[in-house]
Coordinates of C-alpha atoms and ligand atoms in Angstrom, one line a residue:
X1 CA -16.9 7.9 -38.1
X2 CA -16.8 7.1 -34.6
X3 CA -16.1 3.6 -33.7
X4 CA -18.4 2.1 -31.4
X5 CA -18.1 -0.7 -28.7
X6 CA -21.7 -2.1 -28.0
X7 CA -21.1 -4.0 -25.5
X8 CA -21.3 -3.4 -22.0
X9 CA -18.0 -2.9 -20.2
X10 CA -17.9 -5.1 -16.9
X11 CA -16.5 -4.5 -13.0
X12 CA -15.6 -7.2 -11.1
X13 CA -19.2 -7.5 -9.1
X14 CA -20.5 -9.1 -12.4
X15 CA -18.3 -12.6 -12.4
X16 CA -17.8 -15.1 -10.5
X17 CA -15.4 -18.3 -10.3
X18 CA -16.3 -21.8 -11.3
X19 CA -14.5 -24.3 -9.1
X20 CA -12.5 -26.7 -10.5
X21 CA -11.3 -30.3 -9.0
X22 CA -9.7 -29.8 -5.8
X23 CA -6.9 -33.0 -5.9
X24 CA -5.7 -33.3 -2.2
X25 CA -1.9 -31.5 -2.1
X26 CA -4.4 -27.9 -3.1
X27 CA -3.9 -26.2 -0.1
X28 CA -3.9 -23.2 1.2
X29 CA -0.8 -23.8 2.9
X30 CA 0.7 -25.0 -0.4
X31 CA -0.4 -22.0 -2.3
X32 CA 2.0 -19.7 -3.7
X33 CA 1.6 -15.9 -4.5
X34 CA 4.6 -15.0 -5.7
X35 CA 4.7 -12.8 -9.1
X36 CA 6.6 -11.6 -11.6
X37 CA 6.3 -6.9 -11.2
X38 CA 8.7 -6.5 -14.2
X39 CA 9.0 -8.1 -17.5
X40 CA 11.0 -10.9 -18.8
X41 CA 12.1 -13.2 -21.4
X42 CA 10.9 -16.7 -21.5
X43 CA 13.0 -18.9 -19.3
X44 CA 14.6 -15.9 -17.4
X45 CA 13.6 -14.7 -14.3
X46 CA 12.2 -11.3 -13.5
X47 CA 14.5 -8.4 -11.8
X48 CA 11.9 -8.0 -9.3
X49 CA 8.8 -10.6 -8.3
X50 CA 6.3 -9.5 -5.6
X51 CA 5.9 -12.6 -3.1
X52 CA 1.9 -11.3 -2.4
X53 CA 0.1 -10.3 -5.2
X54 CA 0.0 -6.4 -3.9
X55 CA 0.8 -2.7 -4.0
X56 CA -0.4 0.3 -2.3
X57 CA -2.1 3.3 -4.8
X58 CA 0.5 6.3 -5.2
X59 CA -1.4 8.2 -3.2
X60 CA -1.0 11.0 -0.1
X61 CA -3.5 9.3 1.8
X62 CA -1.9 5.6 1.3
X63 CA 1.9 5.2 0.2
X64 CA 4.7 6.9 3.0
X65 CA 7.6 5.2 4.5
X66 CA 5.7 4.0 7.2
X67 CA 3.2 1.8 4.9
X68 CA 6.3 1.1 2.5
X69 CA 7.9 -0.9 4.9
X70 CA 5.0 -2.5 6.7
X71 CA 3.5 -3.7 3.2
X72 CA 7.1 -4.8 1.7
X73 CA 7.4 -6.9 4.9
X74 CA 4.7 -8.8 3.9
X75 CA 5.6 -9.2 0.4
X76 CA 4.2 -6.7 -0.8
X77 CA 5.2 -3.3 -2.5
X78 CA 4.4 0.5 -2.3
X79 CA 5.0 3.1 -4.4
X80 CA 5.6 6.4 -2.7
X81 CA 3.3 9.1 -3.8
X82 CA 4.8 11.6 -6.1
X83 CA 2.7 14.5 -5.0
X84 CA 5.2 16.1 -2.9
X85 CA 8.2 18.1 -3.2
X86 CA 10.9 15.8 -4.8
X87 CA 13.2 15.9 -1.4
X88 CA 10.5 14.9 0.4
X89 CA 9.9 11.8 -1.3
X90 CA 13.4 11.0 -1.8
X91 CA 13.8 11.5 2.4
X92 CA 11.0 8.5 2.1
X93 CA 12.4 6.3 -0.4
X94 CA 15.6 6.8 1.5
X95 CA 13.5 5.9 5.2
X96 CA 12.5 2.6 3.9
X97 CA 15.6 1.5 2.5
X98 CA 17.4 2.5 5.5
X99 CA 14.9 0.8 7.4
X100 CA 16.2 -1.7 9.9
X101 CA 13.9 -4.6 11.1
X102 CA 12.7 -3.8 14.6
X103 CA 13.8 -0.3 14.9
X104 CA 10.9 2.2 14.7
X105 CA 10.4 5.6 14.6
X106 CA 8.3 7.1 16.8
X107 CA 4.9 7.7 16.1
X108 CA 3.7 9.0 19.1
X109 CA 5.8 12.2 20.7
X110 CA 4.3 14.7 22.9
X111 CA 6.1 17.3 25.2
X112 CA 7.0 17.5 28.6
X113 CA 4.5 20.4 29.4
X114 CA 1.7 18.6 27.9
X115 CA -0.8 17.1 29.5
X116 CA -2.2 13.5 30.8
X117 CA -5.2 14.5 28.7
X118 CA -3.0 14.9 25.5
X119 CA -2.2 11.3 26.2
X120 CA -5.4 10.3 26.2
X121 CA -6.3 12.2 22.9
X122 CA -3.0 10.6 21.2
X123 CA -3.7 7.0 22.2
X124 CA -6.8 6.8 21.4
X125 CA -6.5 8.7 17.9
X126 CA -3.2 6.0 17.3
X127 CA -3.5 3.3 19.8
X128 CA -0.1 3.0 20.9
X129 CA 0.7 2.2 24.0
X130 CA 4.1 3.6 24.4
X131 CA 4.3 7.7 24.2
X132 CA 8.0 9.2 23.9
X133 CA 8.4 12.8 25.8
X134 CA 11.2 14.4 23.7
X135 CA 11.8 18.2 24.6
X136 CA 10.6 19.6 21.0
X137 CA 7.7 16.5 20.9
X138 CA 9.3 15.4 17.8
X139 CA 10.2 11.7 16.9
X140 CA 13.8 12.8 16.8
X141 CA 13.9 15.5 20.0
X142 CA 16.4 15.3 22.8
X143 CA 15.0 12.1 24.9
X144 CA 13.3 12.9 28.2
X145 CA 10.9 10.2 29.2
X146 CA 8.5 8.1 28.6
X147 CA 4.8 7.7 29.2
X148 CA 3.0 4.1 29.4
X149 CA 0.0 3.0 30.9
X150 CA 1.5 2.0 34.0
X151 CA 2.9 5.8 34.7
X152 CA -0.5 7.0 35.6
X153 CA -4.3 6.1 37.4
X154 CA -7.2 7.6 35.9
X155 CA -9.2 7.3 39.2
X156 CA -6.3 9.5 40.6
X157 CA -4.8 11.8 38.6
X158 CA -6.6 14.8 37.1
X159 CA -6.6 15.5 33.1
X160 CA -4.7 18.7 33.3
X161 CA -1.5 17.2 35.3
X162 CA 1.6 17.6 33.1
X163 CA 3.5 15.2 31.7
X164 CA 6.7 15.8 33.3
X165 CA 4.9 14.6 36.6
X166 CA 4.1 10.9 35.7
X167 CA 6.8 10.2 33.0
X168 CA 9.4 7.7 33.7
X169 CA 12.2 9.9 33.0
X170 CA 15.2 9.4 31.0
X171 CA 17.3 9.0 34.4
X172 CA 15.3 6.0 35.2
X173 CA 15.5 4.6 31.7
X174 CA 17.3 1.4 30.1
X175 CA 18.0 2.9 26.6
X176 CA 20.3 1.6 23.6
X177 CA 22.7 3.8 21.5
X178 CA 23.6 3.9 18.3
X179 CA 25.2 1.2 16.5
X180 CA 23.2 -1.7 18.7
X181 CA 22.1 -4.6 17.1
X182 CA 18.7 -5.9 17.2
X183 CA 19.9 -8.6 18.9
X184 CA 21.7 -7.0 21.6
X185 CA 18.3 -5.1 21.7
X186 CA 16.5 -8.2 21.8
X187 CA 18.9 -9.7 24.4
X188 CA 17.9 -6.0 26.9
X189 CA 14.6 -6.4 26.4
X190 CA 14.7 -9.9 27.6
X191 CA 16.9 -9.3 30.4
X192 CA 15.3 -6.3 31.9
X193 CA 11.6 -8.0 31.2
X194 CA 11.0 -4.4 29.0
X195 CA 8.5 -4.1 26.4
X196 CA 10.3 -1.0 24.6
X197 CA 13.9 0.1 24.3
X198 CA 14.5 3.2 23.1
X199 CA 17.6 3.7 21.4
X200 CA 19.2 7.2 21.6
X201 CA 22.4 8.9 19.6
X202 CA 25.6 10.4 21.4
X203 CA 23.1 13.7 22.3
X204 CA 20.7 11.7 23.7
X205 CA 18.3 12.1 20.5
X206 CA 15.7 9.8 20.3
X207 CA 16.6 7.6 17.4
X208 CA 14.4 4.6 17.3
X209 CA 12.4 2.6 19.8
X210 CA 12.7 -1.2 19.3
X211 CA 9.7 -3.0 20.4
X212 CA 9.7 -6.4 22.2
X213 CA 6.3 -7.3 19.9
X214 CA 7.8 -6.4 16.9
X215 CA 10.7 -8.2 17.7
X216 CA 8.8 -11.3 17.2
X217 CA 6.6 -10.1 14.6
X218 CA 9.5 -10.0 12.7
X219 CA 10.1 -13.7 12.8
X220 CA 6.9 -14.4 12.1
X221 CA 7.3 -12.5 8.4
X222 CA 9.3 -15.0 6.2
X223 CA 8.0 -13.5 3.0
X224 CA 9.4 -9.9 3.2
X225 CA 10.2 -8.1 -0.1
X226 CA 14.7 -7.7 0.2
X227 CA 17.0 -6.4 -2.0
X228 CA 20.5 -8.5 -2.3
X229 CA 21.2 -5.7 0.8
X230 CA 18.5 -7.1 2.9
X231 CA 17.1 -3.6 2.5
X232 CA 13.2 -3.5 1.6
X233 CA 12.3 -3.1 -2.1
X234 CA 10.2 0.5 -2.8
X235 CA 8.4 1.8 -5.2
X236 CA 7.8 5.7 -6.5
X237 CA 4.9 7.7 -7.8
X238 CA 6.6 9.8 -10.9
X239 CA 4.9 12.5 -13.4
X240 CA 5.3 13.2 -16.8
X241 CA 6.4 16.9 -16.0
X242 CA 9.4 17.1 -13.3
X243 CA 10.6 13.9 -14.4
X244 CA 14.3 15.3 -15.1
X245 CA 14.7 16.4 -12.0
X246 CA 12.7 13.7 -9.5
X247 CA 14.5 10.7 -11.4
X248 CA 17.5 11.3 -10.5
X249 CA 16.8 11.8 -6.6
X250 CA 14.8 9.0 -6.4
X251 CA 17.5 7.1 -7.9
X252 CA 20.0 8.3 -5.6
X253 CA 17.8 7.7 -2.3
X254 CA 17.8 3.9 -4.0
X255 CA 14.3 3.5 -5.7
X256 CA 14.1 0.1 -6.7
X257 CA 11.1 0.9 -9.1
X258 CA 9.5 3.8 -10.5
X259 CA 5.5 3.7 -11.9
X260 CA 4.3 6.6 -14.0
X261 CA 1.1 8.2 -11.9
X262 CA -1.5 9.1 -14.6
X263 CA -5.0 9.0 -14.9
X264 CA -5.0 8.3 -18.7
X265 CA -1.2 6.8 -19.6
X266 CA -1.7 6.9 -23.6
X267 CA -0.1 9.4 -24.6
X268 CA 2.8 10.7 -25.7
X269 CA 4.1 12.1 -22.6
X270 CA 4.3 9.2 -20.6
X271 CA 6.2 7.3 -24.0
X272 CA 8.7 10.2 -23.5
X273 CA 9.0 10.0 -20.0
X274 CA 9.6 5.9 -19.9
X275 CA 12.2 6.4 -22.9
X276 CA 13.9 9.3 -20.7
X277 CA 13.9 6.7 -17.7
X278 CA 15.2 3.5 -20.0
X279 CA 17.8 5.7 -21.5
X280 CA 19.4 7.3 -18.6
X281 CA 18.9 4.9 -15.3
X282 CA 19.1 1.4 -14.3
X283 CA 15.7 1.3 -12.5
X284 CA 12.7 -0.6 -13.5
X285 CA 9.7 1.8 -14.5
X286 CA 5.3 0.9 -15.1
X287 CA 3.2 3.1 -17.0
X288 CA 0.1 3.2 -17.0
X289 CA -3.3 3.5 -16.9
X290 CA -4.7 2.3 -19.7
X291 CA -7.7 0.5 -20.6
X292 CA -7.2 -1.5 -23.8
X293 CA -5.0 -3.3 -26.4
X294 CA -3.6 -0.2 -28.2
X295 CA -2.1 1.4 -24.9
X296 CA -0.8 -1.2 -23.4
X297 CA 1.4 -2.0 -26.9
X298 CA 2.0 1.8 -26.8
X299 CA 3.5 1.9 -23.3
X300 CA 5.0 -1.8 -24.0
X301 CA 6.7 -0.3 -26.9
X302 CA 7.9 2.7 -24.8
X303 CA 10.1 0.1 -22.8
X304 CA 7.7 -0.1 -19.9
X305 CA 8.6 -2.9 -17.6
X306 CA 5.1 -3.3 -16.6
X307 CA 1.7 -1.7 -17.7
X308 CA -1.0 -0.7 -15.0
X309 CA -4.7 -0.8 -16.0
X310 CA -7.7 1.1 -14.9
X311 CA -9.3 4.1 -15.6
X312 CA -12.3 5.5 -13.7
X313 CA -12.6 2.4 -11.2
X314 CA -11.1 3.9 -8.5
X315 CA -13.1 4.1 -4.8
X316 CA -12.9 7.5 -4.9
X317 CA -12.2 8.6 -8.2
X318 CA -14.7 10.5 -10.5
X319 CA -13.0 10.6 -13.5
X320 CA -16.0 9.0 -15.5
X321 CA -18.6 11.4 -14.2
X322 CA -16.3 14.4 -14.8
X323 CA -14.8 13.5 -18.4
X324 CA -16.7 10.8 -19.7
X325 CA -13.5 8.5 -20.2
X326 CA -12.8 5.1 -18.7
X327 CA -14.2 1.5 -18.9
X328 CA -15.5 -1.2 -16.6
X329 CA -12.4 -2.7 -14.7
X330 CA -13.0 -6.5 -15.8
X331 CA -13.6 -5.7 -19.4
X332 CA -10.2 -3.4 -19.3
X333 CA -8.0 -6.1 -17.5
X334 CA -9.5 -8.7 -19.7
X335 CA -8.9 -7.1 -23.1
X336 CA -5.0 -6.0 -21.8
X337 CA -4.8 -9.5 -20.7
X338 CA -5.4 -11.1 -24.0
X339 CA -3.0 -8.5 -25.6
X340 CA -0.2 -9.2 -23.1
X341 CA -0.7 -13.1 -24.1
X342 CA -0.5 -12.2 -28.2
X343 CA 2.2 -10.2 -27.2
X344 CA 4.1 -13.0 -25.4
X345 CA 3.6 -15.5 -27.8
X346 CA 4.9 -13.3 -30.7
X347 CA 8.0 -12.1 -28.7
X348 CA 8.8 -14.4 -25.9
X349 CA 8.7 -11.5 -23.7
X350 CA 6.2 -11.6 -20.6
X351 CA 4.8 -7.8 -19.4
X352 CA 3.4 -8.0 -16.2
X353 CA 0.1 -6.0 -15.8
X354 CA -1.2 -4.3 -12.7
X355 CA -4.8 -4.2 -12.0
X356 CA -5.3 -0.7 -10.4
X357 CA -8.5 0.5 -8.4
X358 CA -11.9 -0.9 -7.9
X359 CA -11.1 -3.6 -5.4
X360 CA -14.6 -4.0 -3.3
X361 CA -14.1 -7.3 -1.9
X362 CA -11.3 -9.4 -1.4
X363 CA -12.7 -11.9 -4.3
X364 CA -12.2 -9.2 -6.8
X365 CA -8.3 -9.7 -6.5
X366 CA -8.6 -13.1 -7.2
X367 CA -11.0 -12.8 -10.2
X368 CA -8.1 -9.9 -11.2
X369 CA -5.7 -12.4 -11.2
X370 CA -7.5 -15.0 -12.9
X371 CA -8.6 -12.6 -15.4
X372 CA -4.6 -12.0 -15.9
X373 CA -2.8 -9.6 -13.9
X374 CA -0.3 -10.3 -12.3
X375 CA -0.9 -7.7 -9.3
X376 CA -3.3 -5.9 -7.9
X377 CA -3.1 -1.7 -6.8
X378 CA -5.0 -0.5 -4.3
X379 CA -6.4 2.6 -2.6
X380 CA -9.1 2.2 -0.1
X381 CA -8.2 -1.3 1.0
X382 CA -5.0 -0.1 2.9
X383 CA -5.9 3.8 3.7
X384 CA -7.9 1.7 6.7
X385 CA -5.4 0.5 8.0
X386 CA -3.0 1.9 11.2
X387 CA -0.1 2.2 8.6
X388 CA -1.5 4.4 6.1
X389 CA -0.4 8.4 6.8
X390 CA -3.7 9.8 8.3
X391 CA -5.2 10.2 11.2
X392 CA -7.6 8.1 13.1
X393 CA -10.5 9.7 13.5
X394 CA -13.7 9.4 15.5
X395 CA -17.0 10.0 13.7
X396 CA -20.5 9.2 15.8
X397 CA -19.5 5.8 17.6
X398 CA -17.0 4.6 14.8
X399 CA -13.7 5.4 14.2
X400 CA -12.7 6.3 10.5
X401 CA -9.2 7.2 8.8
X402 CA -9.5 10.0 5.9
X403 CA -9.0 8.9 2.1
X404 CA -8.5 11.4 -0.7
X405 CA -8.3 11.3 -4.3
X406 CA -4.8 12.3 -6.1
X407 CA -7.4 14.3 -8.2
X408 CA -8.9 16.0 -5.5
X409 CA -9.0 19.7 -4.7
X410 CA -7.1 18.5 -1.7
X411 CA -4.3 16.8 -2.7
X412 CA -3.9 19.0 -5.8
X413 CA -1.6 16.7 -7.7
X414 CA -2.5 18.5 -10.6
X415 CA 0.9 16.8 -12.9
X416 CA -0.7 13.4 -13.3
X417 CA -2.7 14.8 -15.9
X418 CA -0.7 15.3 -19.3
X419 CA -2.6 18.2 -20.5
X420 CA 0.3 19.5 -21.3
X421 CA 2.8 22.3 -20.4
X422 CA 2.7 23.1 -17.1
X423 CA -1.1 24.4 -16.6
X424 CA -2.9 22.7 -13.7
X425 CA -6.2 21.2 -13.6
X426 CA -9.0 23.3 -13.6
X427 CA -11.1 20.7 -12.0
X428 CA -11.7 18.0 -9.9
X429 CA -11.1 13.9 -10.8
X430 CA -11.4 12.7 -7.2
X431 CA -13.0 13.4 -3.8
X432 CA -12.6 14.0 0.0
X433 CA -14.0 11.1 1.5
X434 CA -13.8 8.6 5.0
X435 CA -13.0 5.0 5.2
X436 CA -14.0 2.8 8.1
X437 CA -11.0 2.0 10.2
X438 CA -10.0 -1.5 10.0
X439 CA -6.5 -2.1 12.3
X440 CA -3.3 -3.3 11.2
X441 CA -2.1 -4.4 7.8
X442 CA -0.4 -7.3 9.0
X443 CA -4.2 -8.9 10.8
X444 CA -6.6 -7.8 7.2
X445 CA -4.0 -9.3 4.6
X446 CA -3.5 -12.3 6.6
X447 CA -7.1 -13.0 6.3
X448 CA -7.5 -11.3 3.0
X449 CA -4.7 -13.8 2.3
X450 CA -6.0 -16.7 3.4
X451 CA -9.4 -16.5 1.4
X452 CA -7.5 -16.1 -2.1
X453 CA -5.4 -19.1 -0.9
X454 CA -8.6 -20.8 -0.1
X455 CA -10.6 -19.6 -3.8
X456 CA -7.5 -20.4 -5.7
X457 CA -8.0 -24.2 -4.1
X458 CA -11.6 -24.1 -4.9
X459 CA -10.0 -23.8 -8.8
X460 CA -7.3 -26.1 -8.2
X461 CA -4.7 -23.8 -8.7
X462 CA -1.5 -23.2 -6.3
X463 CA -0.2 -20.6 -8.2
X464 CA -1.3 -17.4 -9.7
X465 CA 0.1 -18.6 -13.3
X466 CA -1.9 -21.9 -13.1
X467 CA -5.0 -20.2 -11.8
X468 CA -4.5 -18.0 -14.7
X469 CA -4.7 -20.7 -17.2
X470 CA -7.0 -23.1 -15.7
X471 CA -9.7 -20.3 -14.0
X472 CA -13.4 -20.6 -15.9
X473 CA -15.2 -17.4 -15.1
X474 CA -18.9 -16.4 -15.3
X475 CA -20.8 -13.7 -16.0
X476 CA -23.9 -13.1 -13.5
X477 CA -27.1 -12.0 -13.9
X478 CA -28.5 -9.1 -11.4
X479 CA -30.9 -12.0 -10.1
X480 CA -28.1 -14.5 -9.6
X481 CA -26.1 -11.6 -7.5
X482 CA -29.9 -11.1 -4.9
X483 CA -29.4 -15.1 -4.8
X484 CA -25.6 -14.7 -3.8
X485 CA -26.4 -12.6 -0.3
X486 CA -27.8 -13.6 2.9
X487 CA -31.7 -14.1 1.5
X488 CA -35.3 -14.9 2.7
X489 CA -34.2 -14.8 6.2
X490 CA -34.7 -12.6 9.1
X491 CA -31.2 -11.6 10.2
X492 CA -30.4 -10.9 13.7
X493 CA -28.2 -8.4 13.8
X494 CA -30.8 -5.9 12.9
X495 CA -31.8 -5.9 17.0
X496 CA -34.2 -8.7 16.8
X497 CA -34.2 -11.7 18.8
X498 CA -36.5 -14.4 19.9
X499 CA -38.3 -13.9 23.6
Ligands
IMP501 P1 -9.2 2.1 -5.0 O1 -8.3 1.0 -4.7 O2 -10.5 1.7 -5.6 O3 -9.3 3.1 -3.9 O4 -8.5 2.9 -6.2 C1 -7.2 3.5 -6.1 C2 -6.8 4.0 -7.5 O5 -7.6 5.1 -7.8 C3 -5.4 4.6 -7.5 O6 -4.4 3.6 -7.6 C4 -5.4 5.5 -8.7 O7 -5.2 4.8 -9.9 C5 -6.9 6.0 -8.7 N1 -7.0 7.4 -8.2 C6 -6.4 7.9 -7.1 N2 -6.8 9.2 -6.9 C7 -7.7 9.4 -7.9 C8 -8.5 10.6 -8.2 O8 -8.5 11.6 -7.5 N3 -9.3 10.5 -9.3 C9 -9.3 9.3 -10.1 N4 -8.6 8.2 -9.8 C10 -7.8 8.3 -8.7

């Protein structure tokens, strides 16, 4: 006989905090994010600890290089998605640990015979200001000038005028080489009042460009996530099918941690695969997703480092409407929190656990994290941002980036689901979809930040651990959410306003 759960399973919407007493040394600037990503015995330390609460979703449309290193020098980690060729992700793994502070690749490349109207399209699909003119238009292409603002004048120069007729040209350049420092850099910019130096090889092959603002961004990031290299810790998507073969690459590109990708991680697949990875390597591996007691102890018992939770929660994930499988996002975390406690107390052995997908507002990390986990993974919260691999685009008068699900026809990651063998998917789990554009990483988790920092007071806690034990958390009626919101006024910005 089927066993039956009769009540409800909850999302985050439905709970809210309960303040505790706020002594006077609970403040935000006193709080403390850091958290434990892999497990550990009691009075140890972990291998790795996160120093903000947060990972990016193993996803296309999320986790390259580009948001790898941006996140991780916040605190933060990515894991690189999985669905692509394994030399493809390795060359990204690889790009982030290779990553210097204040050396960027370019991101915005066009061609000598292309136009001031090309330009225009590119800064205003990417906003950069600075445009290299390599001769292939490649972020690597022999060096031949560079475009700014202050190279042309709308109100005089016609759309279709080429490029190599306003570019400062390599000639007229101050440029680095290889092997300078980002001091010397520092110390050119300076000097020759620059905003960007770009640094070329012996070939004059753009390399990097250093950038004077990033220069001082730099400084301003105390918390970034270093290995004993200096290099920034990374994270990789990995299946339950190619395993053998994209282990081993990811390894040797210098993964710091791997996280099975898997819509349902109870199985026996994903037990093999963490075995295989426990056996074999020195690299820290999560498994995952599951949704109660019995598969976190599965995958805990598999050797899994940490445990990632969530099924069917995800923004754009349609896993429940499609298979009928998954549970509420609160009532999951909640019932693998309670396990991961028992489990401690028995064994002295602390399992981080990752709360993964269906993160609406940025008071549903905190209630994660005082419902237990230890991190949060997300999807649609940094696909917004300039950082994540897709394009800005415009739609009416707002500007949008794309988001798509792993499950969708268009990402066609069809080995995250253990069906078994190697037989794809024969439908979809996720969609196509648009998320408004929000701007950098760096300005949305500084004020995402700051508002956990500033609940977490409201509890009296200045640590995730102590918000953990001390949070009281309450369910909400659908009347009690009406009474939350703006209500019983006229608001103004729907056009009106008084004569
Ligand atoms: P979000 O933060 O709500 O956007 O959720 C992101 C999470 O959704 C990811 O970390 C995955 O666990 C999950 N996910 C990604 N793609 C798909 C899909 O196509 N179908 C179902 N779930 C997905």
């Amino acid at each position: 006989m089927a066993t039956y759960y009769l009540e409800p399973s909850r999302t985050f919407s439905e709970f809210l905090l309960i303040p505790n007493l706020t002594t006077k040394d609970c403040t935000p600037n006193n709080v403390d994010l850091k958290t434990p990503i892999t497990k550990f015995k009691k009075g140890e330390e972990p291998a790795i600890s996160l120093n903000i609460p947060f990972s990016s979703a193993v996803m296309q449309s999320v986790s390259d290089h580009n948001m790898a290193t941006a996140l991780a020098r916040c605190g933060g980690i990515s894991f690189i998605f999985g669905s692509q060729s394994i030399e493809d992700q390795a060359s990204m793994v690889r790009k982030v640990k290779e990553y210097k502070a204040g050396f960027v690749v370019s991101r915005s490349n066009l061609k000598p015979d292309q136009t001031l109207q090309d330009v225009l399209n590119l800064k205003e699909e990417n906003s950069h200001s600075t445009v290299a003119i390599t001769e292939d238009g490649t972020s690597s292409g022999k060096l031949l000038g560079i475009v700014t603002s202050r190279d042309y004048r709308l109100s005089r120069d016609s759309l279709d005028k080429p490029i190599s007729q306003f570019m400062t040209p390599f000639s007229s350049l101050i440029y680095g080489t290889s092997g300078i420092t980002l001091p010397e850099a520092n110390d050119l910019i300076w000097e020759k009042k620059l905003n960007c130096l770009p640094i070329v090889d012996e070939h004059q092959h753009l390399q990097h460009l250093v950038f004077r603002k990033d220069y001082d961004a730099d400084k301003e990031n105390p918390h970034g996530l270093l290995d004993t290299n200096k290099s920034y810790i990374v994270g990789a998507g990995i299946n339950t099918k190619d395993y053998k073969e994209r282990v081993p690459a990811l390894v040797e590109a210098g993964v710091d941690i791997l996280v099975i990708d898997s819509s349902d991680g109870y199985s026996e697949w994903q037990y093999e695969t963490v075995q295989y990875v426990k056996e074999n390597f020195d690299v820290k591996i999560g498994a995952g997703n599951v949704v109660d007691r019995e598969g976190f102890l599965y995958l805990v018992k598999s050797g899994a480092d940490f445990v990632k939770v969530g099924i069917g929660g995800g923004s754009i994930c349609i896993t429940r409407e499609q298979k009928g499988i998954g549970r509420g996002q609160a009532s999951a975390l909640m019932e693998v929190a309670e396990a991961r406690e028992q489990y401690y107390k028995e064994t002295g052995i602390y399992v981080p656990i990752c709360s993964d997908g269906g993160i609406v507002h940025d008071y549903h990390i905190t209630l994660a994290l005082a419902m237990g986990a230890d991190f949060v993974m997300m999807g649609r919260y940094f696909a917004r941002f300039d950082e994540s691999p897709t394009k800005k685009l415009k739609v009416g008068n707002n500007f949008v980036k794309e988001f798509w699900g792993e499950g969708s026809n268009r990402a066609r990651n069809w080995q995250r689901y253990d069906t078994g063998g190697k037989q794809g998917l024969i439908f979809e789990e996720g969609v196509d979809s648009y998320v408004p554009y929000a701007g950098t990483l760096k300005e949305n988790l500084d004020k995402t930040i700051h508002k956990m920092k500033s609940t977490m007071c409201n509890c009296g806690s200045t640590s995730i651990e102590e918000l953990q034990q001390n949070a009281r958390i309450t369910l909400v009626s659908a009347t009690s959410l009406v009474e939350g919101g703006a209500h019983d006024v006229i608001m103004k910005e729907n056009g009106l306003s008084a004569e």
